[in-house]
DNA sequence: AACAGACACAACCGCATTGCA
DNA sequence: TTGCAATGCGGTTGTGTCTGT
């Protein structure tokens, strides 16, 4: 068999035998794998180096965790995937003992179906189906199950730059597994906003720094609303775009100025000077005030009344017209009673 | 018991990236 | 700067097992 990757040598393919595994383990544990291309020959295997590497990484490595994925691991996969997309290797880095292949298989065979069954697009984590799906915050603000806000969904992913944010008050949920949070209406002391951007209204210092460092995931963006324009970070829905290292211009295209005349400006969580985004890569950062706020909410709202705040923002002003509001409210009501826990995959 | 379909998981393939001469 | 080999990654395919008929 001629193989494309290893000098046209004869190589075996297919499943590995226990004898082959043993040879590979013995060689790697003794000599390491400085050069995978030389491993097969030195280990006495009729395999290509690529195959040896894969077998070691995905199956023979001693630090691999065996067995089914735990609910916690599943939670992490979903949360990280929501941010990074199909970047399995990156996702696997947050699951010690798990491989990218394993995560990928688990996603395709299990999680994907769960999300679809819950009416969520596994690629975008947005709701499937309806061309316009929305929540109007002004009429729902104050309801125990949905305090916030303005949620519009469009089936055209190329145009629906969105932010999905969640605030859960379930303290049984480990902090490091919590999804990105939008903290609203906190006391001023809780704000951790950085100084206003020196050169323009769109960049916080931390954003610019991370961009400069080439951070490929969504950076921490903290805004101080000294100006009248409110800035939001938007994660581009295009999965291809998400793979690229962000440039200043690409991030600029994701930052949308909010006008104070915008209907959402006066709604909680949107366009508020006391609204602080916490989106630190894939692990949301929480300060003490936030944790305290969460605990206070937990007292006010028993766990079974978990508050999930979901916000999907869309830039087309068209949808913010009064006529659309009516439609938005109606469509929200039809979902409100049951979809929040599935809209944000807390309890899968 | 035999078969088909579903499923999970291992492995392969092709392309992108990286490192080096 | 360029070309090449090695490596890494994600999509896809192959294969064994399970389950229902």
Coordinates of C-alpha atoms (C1' of nucleotides) in Angstrom, one line a residue:
Chain A
X1 CA 0.0 0.0 0.0
X2 CA 1.4 3.3 -1.1
X3 CA 0.8 6.0 1.5
X4 CA 0.8 9.7 0.6
X5 CA 2.5 10.9 3.7
X6 CA 5.5 8.6 4.3
X7 CA 7.7 8.2 1.3
X8 CA 5.6 5.6 -0.5
X9 CA 6.6 2.9 1.9
X10 CA 4.5 -0.1 2.6
X11 CA 2.3 0.6 5.6
X12 CA -0.4 -1.2 7.4
X13 CA -3.8 0.4 7.8
X14 CA -6.9 -0.1 9.8
X15 CA -7.2 -1.1 13.4
X16 CA -4.2 -1.5 15.6
X17 CA -3.4 -4.9 17.0
X18 CA -2.4 -5.3 20.7
X19 CA 1.1 -6.2 19.5
X20 CA 1.4 -3.0 17.5
X21 CA 0.2 -1.0 20.5
X22 CA 2.7 -2.6 22.7
X23 CA 5.6 -1.8 20.3
X24 CA 4.5 1.8 20.1
X25 CA 4.1 2.2 23.8
X26 CA 7.4 0.5 24.5
X27 CA 9.2 2.8 22.0
X28 CA 7.6 6.0 23.1
X29 CA 8.0 5.5 26.8
X30 CA 11.7 4.6 26.2
X31 CA 12.7 7.1 23.5
X32 CA 9.9 9.7 23.3
X33 CA 8.7 10.9 20.0
X34 CA 11.0 13.6 18.9
X35 CA 10.3 12.8 15.3
X36 CA 7.1 10.9 14.5
X37 CA 8.3 10.2 11.0
X38 CA 11.1 8.0 12.3
X39 CA 9.0 6.3 15.0
X40 CA 7.6 3.5 12.9
X41 CA 10.9 2.4 11.6
X42 CA 12.6 2.6 15.0
X43 CA 9.7 1.0 16.7
X44 CA 9.5 -1.8 14.2
X45 CA 6.0 -0.9 13.0
X46 CA 4.6 -1.1 9.5
X47 CA 2.7 2.1 10.0
X48 CA 3.3 5.7 8.9
X49 CA 4.4 8.3 11.4
X50 CA 1.1 10.1 11.2
X51 CA -0.8 7.0 12.1
X52 CA 1.6 6.3 15.0
X53 CA 1.1 9.8 16.3
X54 CA -2.6 9.6 16.1
X55 CA -2.7 6.2 17.8
X56 CA -0.5 7.5 20.6
X57 CA -2.4 10.8 21.1
X58 CA -5.9 9.4 20.8
X59 CA -5.5 6.1 22.5
X60 CA -2.3 5.0 24.1
X61 CA -1.2 8.1 25.9
X62 CA -1.1 7.3 29.6
X63 CA -2.8 10.5 30.8
X64 CA -6.0 9.8 28.8
X65 CA -9.2 9.8 30.7
X66 CA -11.4 6.8 29.9
X67 CA -15.1 6.4 30.1
X68 CA -18.1 8.5 29.3
X69 CA -18.1 12.2 29.3
X70 CA -19.4 13.7 32.5
X71 CA -22.3 16.2 32.6
X72 CA -19.7 18.8 33.6
X73 CA -17.5 18.0 30.6
X74 CA -20.5 18.1 28.4
X75 CA -21.4 21.5 29.8
X76 CA -17.8 22.7 29.0
X77 CA -17.9 21.4 25.5
X78 CA -21.2 23.2 24.8
X79 CA -20.1 26.4 26.3
X80 CA -16.7 26.5 24.6
X81 CA -18.1 25.4 21.3
X82 CA -20.5 28.2 21.4
X83 CA -17.6 30.6 21.4
X84 CA -15.0 28.7 19.4
X85 CA -17.0 26.7 17.0
X86 CA -15.6 23.4 15.6
X87 CA -12.2 24.0 17.0
X88 CA -11.9 20.6 18.6
X89 CA -8.3 20.8 19.6
X90 CA -8.9 24.1 21.4
X91 CA -12.0 22.7 23.1
X92 CA -10.1 19.5 24.1
X93 CA -7.5 21.7 25.9
X94 CA -10.1 22.5 28.5
X95 CA -10.9 18.9 29.1
X96 CA -7.9 17.2 30.7
X97 CA -7.4 13.7 29.5
X98 CA -9.7 14.1 26.5
X99 CA -8.6 14.3 22.9
X100 CA -9.9 16.5 20.1
X101 CA -11.1 13.3 18.3
X102 CA -13.0 12.2 21.3
X103 CA -14.6 15.6 21.8
X104 CA -15.5 15.7 18.1
X105 CA -17.0 12.3 18.1
X106 CA -19.0 13.0 21.3
X107 CA -20.2 16.2 19.7
X108 CA -21.3 14.6 16.5
X109 CA -22.9 11.6 18.1
X110 CA -24.5 13.1 21.1
X111 CA -24.5 16.8 21.9
X112 CA -25.4 17.8 18.4
X113 CA -28.5 15.7 18.5
X114 CA -29.5 17.0 21.9
X115 CA -29.2 20.6 20.8
X116 CA -31.2 19.9 17.7
X117 CA -33.8 18.2 19.8
X118 CA -34.1 21.3 21.8
X119 CA -34.6 23.4 18.8
X120 CA -31.1 24.8 18.7
X121 CA -28.8 25.1 15.8
X122 CA -25.7 23.2 16.8
X123 CA -23.5 25.4 14.7
X124 CA -24.7 28.7 15.9
X125 CA -26.4 27.8 19.2
X126 CA -29.2 29.9 18.1
X127 CA -32.8 28.8 17.8
X128 CA -33.7 26.9 14.7
X129 CA -36.6 27.3 12.4
X130 CA -38.5 30.5 12.6
X131 CA -37.3 33.3 10.4
X132 CA -37.8 35.8 13.1
X133 CA -37.8 34.8 16.7
X134 CA -37.7 37.5 19.3
X135 CA -38.1 38.7 22.7
X136 CA -39.2 42.2 23.6
X137 CA -37.7 43.3 26.8
X138 CA -39.8 46.3 27.7
X139 CA -42.9 44.3 28.2
X140 CA -41.3 41.4 29.9
X141 CA -39.0 43.2 32.1
X142 CA -40.0 42.4 35.7
X143 CA -41.2 38.9 35.0
X144 CA -39.5 36.5 37.2
X145 CA -38.5 34.2 34.4
X146 CA -37.2 36.7 31.9
X147 CA -35.9 40.1 33.1
X148 CA -34.2 41.0 29.9
X149 CA -34.3 42.3 27.2
X150 CA -34.3 42.5 23.4
X151 CA -33.8 39.3 21.5
X152 CA -34.1 39.0 17.8
X153 CA -33.2 36.1 15.8
X154 CA -32.8 36.0 12.1
X155 CA -32.4 32.9 10.0
X156 CA -29.8 34.6 7.9
X157 CA -26.6 33.8 9.8
X158 CA -24.5 36.1 7.7
X159 CA -26.4 39.1 8.8
X160 CA -27.3 38.1 12.3
X161 CA -24.3 39.1 14.3
X162 CA -25.3 38.1 17.8
X163 CA -24.4 38.1 21.3
X164 CA -25.7 35.4 23.6
X165 CA -25.3 36.1 27.2
X166 CA -26.5 34.3 30.3
X167 CA -26.8 35.0 33.9
X168 CA -27.7 32.1 36.0
X169 CA -28.2 32.2 39.7
X170 CA -27.6 28.6 40.2
X171 CA -24.7 28.4 42.6
X172 CA -24.3 24.7 42.2
X173 CA -22.9 25.6 38.9
X174 CA -19.1 25.9 39.2
X175 CA -17.9 29.4 38.4
X176 CA -15.4 28.2 35.9
X177 CA -18.1 26.5 33.9
X178 CA -20.5 29.3 33.8
X179 CA -21.2 30.7 30.4
X180 CA -20.4 34.3 29.5
X181 CA -22.3 36.6 31.6
X182 CA -23.9 39.9 31.1
X183 CA -24.2 41.6 34.4
X184 CA -26.8 44.3 34.6
X185 CA -27.7 47.0 37.0
X186 CA -25.0 46.4 39.5
X187 CA -23.9 48.9 42.0
X188 CA -21.4 51.3 40.7
X189 CA -18.7 49.8 42.9
X190 CA -19.0 46.5 41.0
X191 CA -18.1 48.0 37.8
X192 CA -14.7 46.9 36.6
X193 CA -14.7 49.0 33.5
X194 CA -11.4 50.2 32.3
X195 CA -10.7 53.8 31.4
X196 CA -12.3 55.1 28.3
X197 CA -10.5 54.3 25.1
X198 CA -8.0 57.0 24.4
X199 CA -8.3 57.2 20.7
X200 CA -11.8 56.2 19.7
X201 CA -15.1 55.1 21.2
X202 CA -14.9 51.5 20.2
X203 CA -11.9 49.9 22.0
X204 CA -11.3 49.3 25.5
X205 CA -7.7 49.0 26.5
X206 CA -8.0 45.3 27.2
X207 CA -9.5 44.7 23.8
X208 CA -6.7 46.5 22.0
X209 CA -4.1 44.7 24.1
X210 CA -5.5 41.3 23.3
X211 CA -5.8 42.1 19.7
X212 CA -2.2 43.2 19.6
X213 CA -1.3 39.9 21.2
X214 CA -3.2 38.0 18.6
X215 CA -5.7 36.4 20.9
X216 CA -7.9 34.3 18.7
X217 CA -10.8 34.0 21.0
X218 CA -13.2 36.6 22.0
X219 CA -11.3 38.9 24.3
X220 CA -12.4 40.5 27.5
X221 CA -14.1 43.7 26.6
X222 CA -15.1 46.0 29.3
X223 CA -16.7 49.2 28.5
X224 CA -17.0 52.4 30.3
X225 CA -19.9 54.4 29.0
X226 CA -18.5 57.9 29.3
X227 CA -19.7 58.6 25.9
X228 CA -23.2 58.3 24.7
X229 CA -22.5 55.5 22.4
X230 CA -22.6 52.1 23.8
X231 CA -20.4 49.5 22.5
X232 CA -21.1 45.9 22.2
X233 CA -18.9 43.0 21.3
X234 CA -20.3 40.9 18.7
X235 CA -19.2 37.5 17.8
X236 CA -19.4 37.0 14.1
X237 CA -21.6 34.0 13.3
X238 CA -19.6 33.1 10.3
X239 CA -17.7 30.0 11.5
X240 CA -15.0 30.6 9.0
X241 CA -14.4 34.1 10.3
X242 CA -14.1 32.8 13.8
X243 CA -11.2 30.7 12.8
X244 CA -9.2 33.7 11.7
X245 CA -7.0 35.6 14.0
X246 CA -8.8 38.9 14.6
X247 CA -7.4 42.0 13.1
X248 CA -8.3 45.4 14.3
X249 CA -10.4 46.0 11.2
X250 CA -12.2 42.6 11.6
X251 CA -13.0 43.4 15.2
X252 CA -14.1 46.9 14.3
X253 CA -16.7 45.4 12.1
X254 CA -18.0 43.5 15.1
X255 CA -18.4 46.5 17.3
X256 CA -21.7 48.3 16.9
X257 CA -22.3 51.7 18.2
X258 CA -25.6 52.0 20.1
X259 CA -27.5 55.2 20.0
X260 CA -29.2 56.5 23.1
X261 CA -32.2 57.0 21.0
X262 CA -32.1 53.3 20.3
X263 CA -35.2 51.6 21.9
X264 CA -33.0 49.1 23.6
X265 CA -30.9 51.8 25.2
X266 CA -33.2 52.2 28.0
X267 CA -33.7 48.6 28.6
X268 CA -31.8 46.8 31.3
X269 CA -28.6 45.4 30.2
X270 CA -28.4 47.2 26.9
X271 CA -26.8 50.5 26.5
X272 CA -26.5 51.1 30.2
X273 CA -23.5 52.7 31.8
X274 CA -23.7 50.2 34.6
X275 CA -23.6 47.3 32.3
X276 CA -20.3 45.5 32.2
X277 CA -19.5 42.8 29.8
X278 CA -17.6 39.9 31.1
X279 CA -16.4 37.7 28.4
X280 CA -12.9 36.6 29.1
X281 CA -12.1 34.2 26.3
X282 CA -14.0 31.1 27.2
X283 CA -13.9 31.5 30.9
X284 CA -16.0 34.4 32.1
X285 CA -14.4 36.4 34.9
X286 CA -16.5 37.3 37.9
X287 CA -15.6 39.8 40.5
X288 CA -16.7 39.7 44.1
X289 CA -19.6 42.0 43.5
X290 CA -20.9 39.9 40.7
X291 CA -20.7 36.8 42.9
X292 CA -22.4 38.6 45.7
X293 CA -25.1 39.8 43.3
X294 CA -25.6 36.3 42.1
X295 CA -26.0 35.0 45.6
X296 CA -28.5 37.8 46.4
X297 CA -30.4 36.7 43.3
X298 CA -30.3 33.1 44.4
X299 CA -31.9 34.1 47.7
X300 CA -34.5 36.2 45.9
X301 CA -35.2 33.5 43.3
X302 CA -35.1 29.9 44.4
X303 CA -33.1 27.6 42.2
X304 CA -36.1 26.2 40.5
X305 CA -36.8 29.7 39.3
X306 CA -33.4 30.1 37.8
X307 CA -33.1 33.2 35.9
X308 CA -31.7 32.9 32.5
X309 CA -31.2 36.0 30.7
X310 CA -30.7 35.6 27.0
X311 CA -29.9 38.3 24.7
X312 CA -29.5 38.1 21.0
X313 CA -28.7 41.4 19.4
X314 CA -29.2 42.3 15.8
X315 CA -28.1 45.4 14.2
X316 CA -30.9 46.0 11.7
X317 CA -32.8 49.0 13.0
X318 CA -35.7 47.7 11.1
X319 CA -36.5 45.2 13.7
X320 CA -36.7 47.8 16.4
X321 CA -39.6 49.6 14.9
X322 CA -42.8 49.7 16.8
X323 CA -44.5 47.4 14.3
X324 CA -41.9 44.8 14.8
X325 CA -42.1 45.2 18.5
X326 CA -45.6 43.9 18.5
X327 CA -44.6 40.9 16.5
X328 CA -41.6 40.3 18.6
X329 CA -43.5 40.4 21.8
X330 CA -46.1 37.9 20.5
X331 CA -43.5 35.5 19.2
X332 CA -41.6 35.7 22.5
X333 CA -44.7 34.9 24.5
X334 CA -45.1 31.7 22.7
X335 CA -41.7 30.6 23.8
X336 CA -41.2 32.2 27.1
X337 CA -42.7 29.7 29.3
X338 CA -40.6 26.8 28.4
X339 CA -37.7 27.7 26.2
X340 CA -35.4 29.6 28.4
X341 CA -33.8 26.6 30.0
X342 CA -33.2 25.1 26.6
X343 CA -32.4 28.3 24.8
X344 CA -29.4 28.5 27.0
X345 CA -28.3 24.9 27.5
X346 CA -28.0 24.9 31.2
X347 CA -29.7 21.7 32.1
X348 CA -29.0 19.4 29.3
Chain B
dA1 C1' -31.5 -16.9 14.4
dA2 C1' -30.9 -13.6 10.8
dC3 C1' -31.0 -9.3 9.2
dA4 C1' -31.0 -4.2 8.9
dG5 C1' -30.3 0.1 10.8
dA6 C1' -28.4 3.0 14.3
dC7 C1' -24.8 4.1 16.9
dA8 C1' -20.1 4.9 18.9
dC9 C1' -15.6 5.2 18.2
dA10 C1' -11.2 4.5 15.8
dA11 C1' -8.7 5.7 12.0
dC12 C1' -7.8 7.9 7.6
dC13 C1' -7.5 11.8 4.3
dG14 C1' -6.5 16.2 2.8
dC15 C1' -5.3 20.7 3.8
dA16 C1' -3.1 24.3 6.7
dT17 C1' 0.6 25.6 9.5
dT18 C1' 5.1 25.5 11.1
dG19 C1' 10.0 25.0 11.2
dC20 C1' 14.2 24.7 8.9
dA21 C1' 17.7 24.7 5.4
Chain C
dT1 C1' 12.4 34.3 0.1
dT2 C1' 11.5 29.8 -1.2
dG3 C1' 10.8 25.0 -1.1
dC4 C1' 10.2 21.0 1.5
dA5 C1' 9.2 17.9 5.2
dA6 C1' 7.0 17.3 9.5
dT7 C1' 3.3 18.2 12.3
dG8 C1' -1.4 19.6 13.6
dC9 C1' -6.2 19.8 12.7
dG10 C1' -10.9 19.1 11.2
dG11 C1' -13.9 16.5 8.2
dT12 C1' -15.0 12.1 6.7
dT13 C1' -15.1 7.2 6.4
dG14 C1' -14.7 2.5 8.1
dT15 C1' -15.7 -0.9 11.4
dG16 C1' -17.5 -3.3 15.3
dT17 C1' -21.4 -3.5 18.5
dC18 C1' -26.0 -3.0 19.9
dT19 C1' -30.9 -3.1 19.2
dG20 C1' -35.2 -3.8 17.1
dT21 C1' -37.9 -6.5 13.9

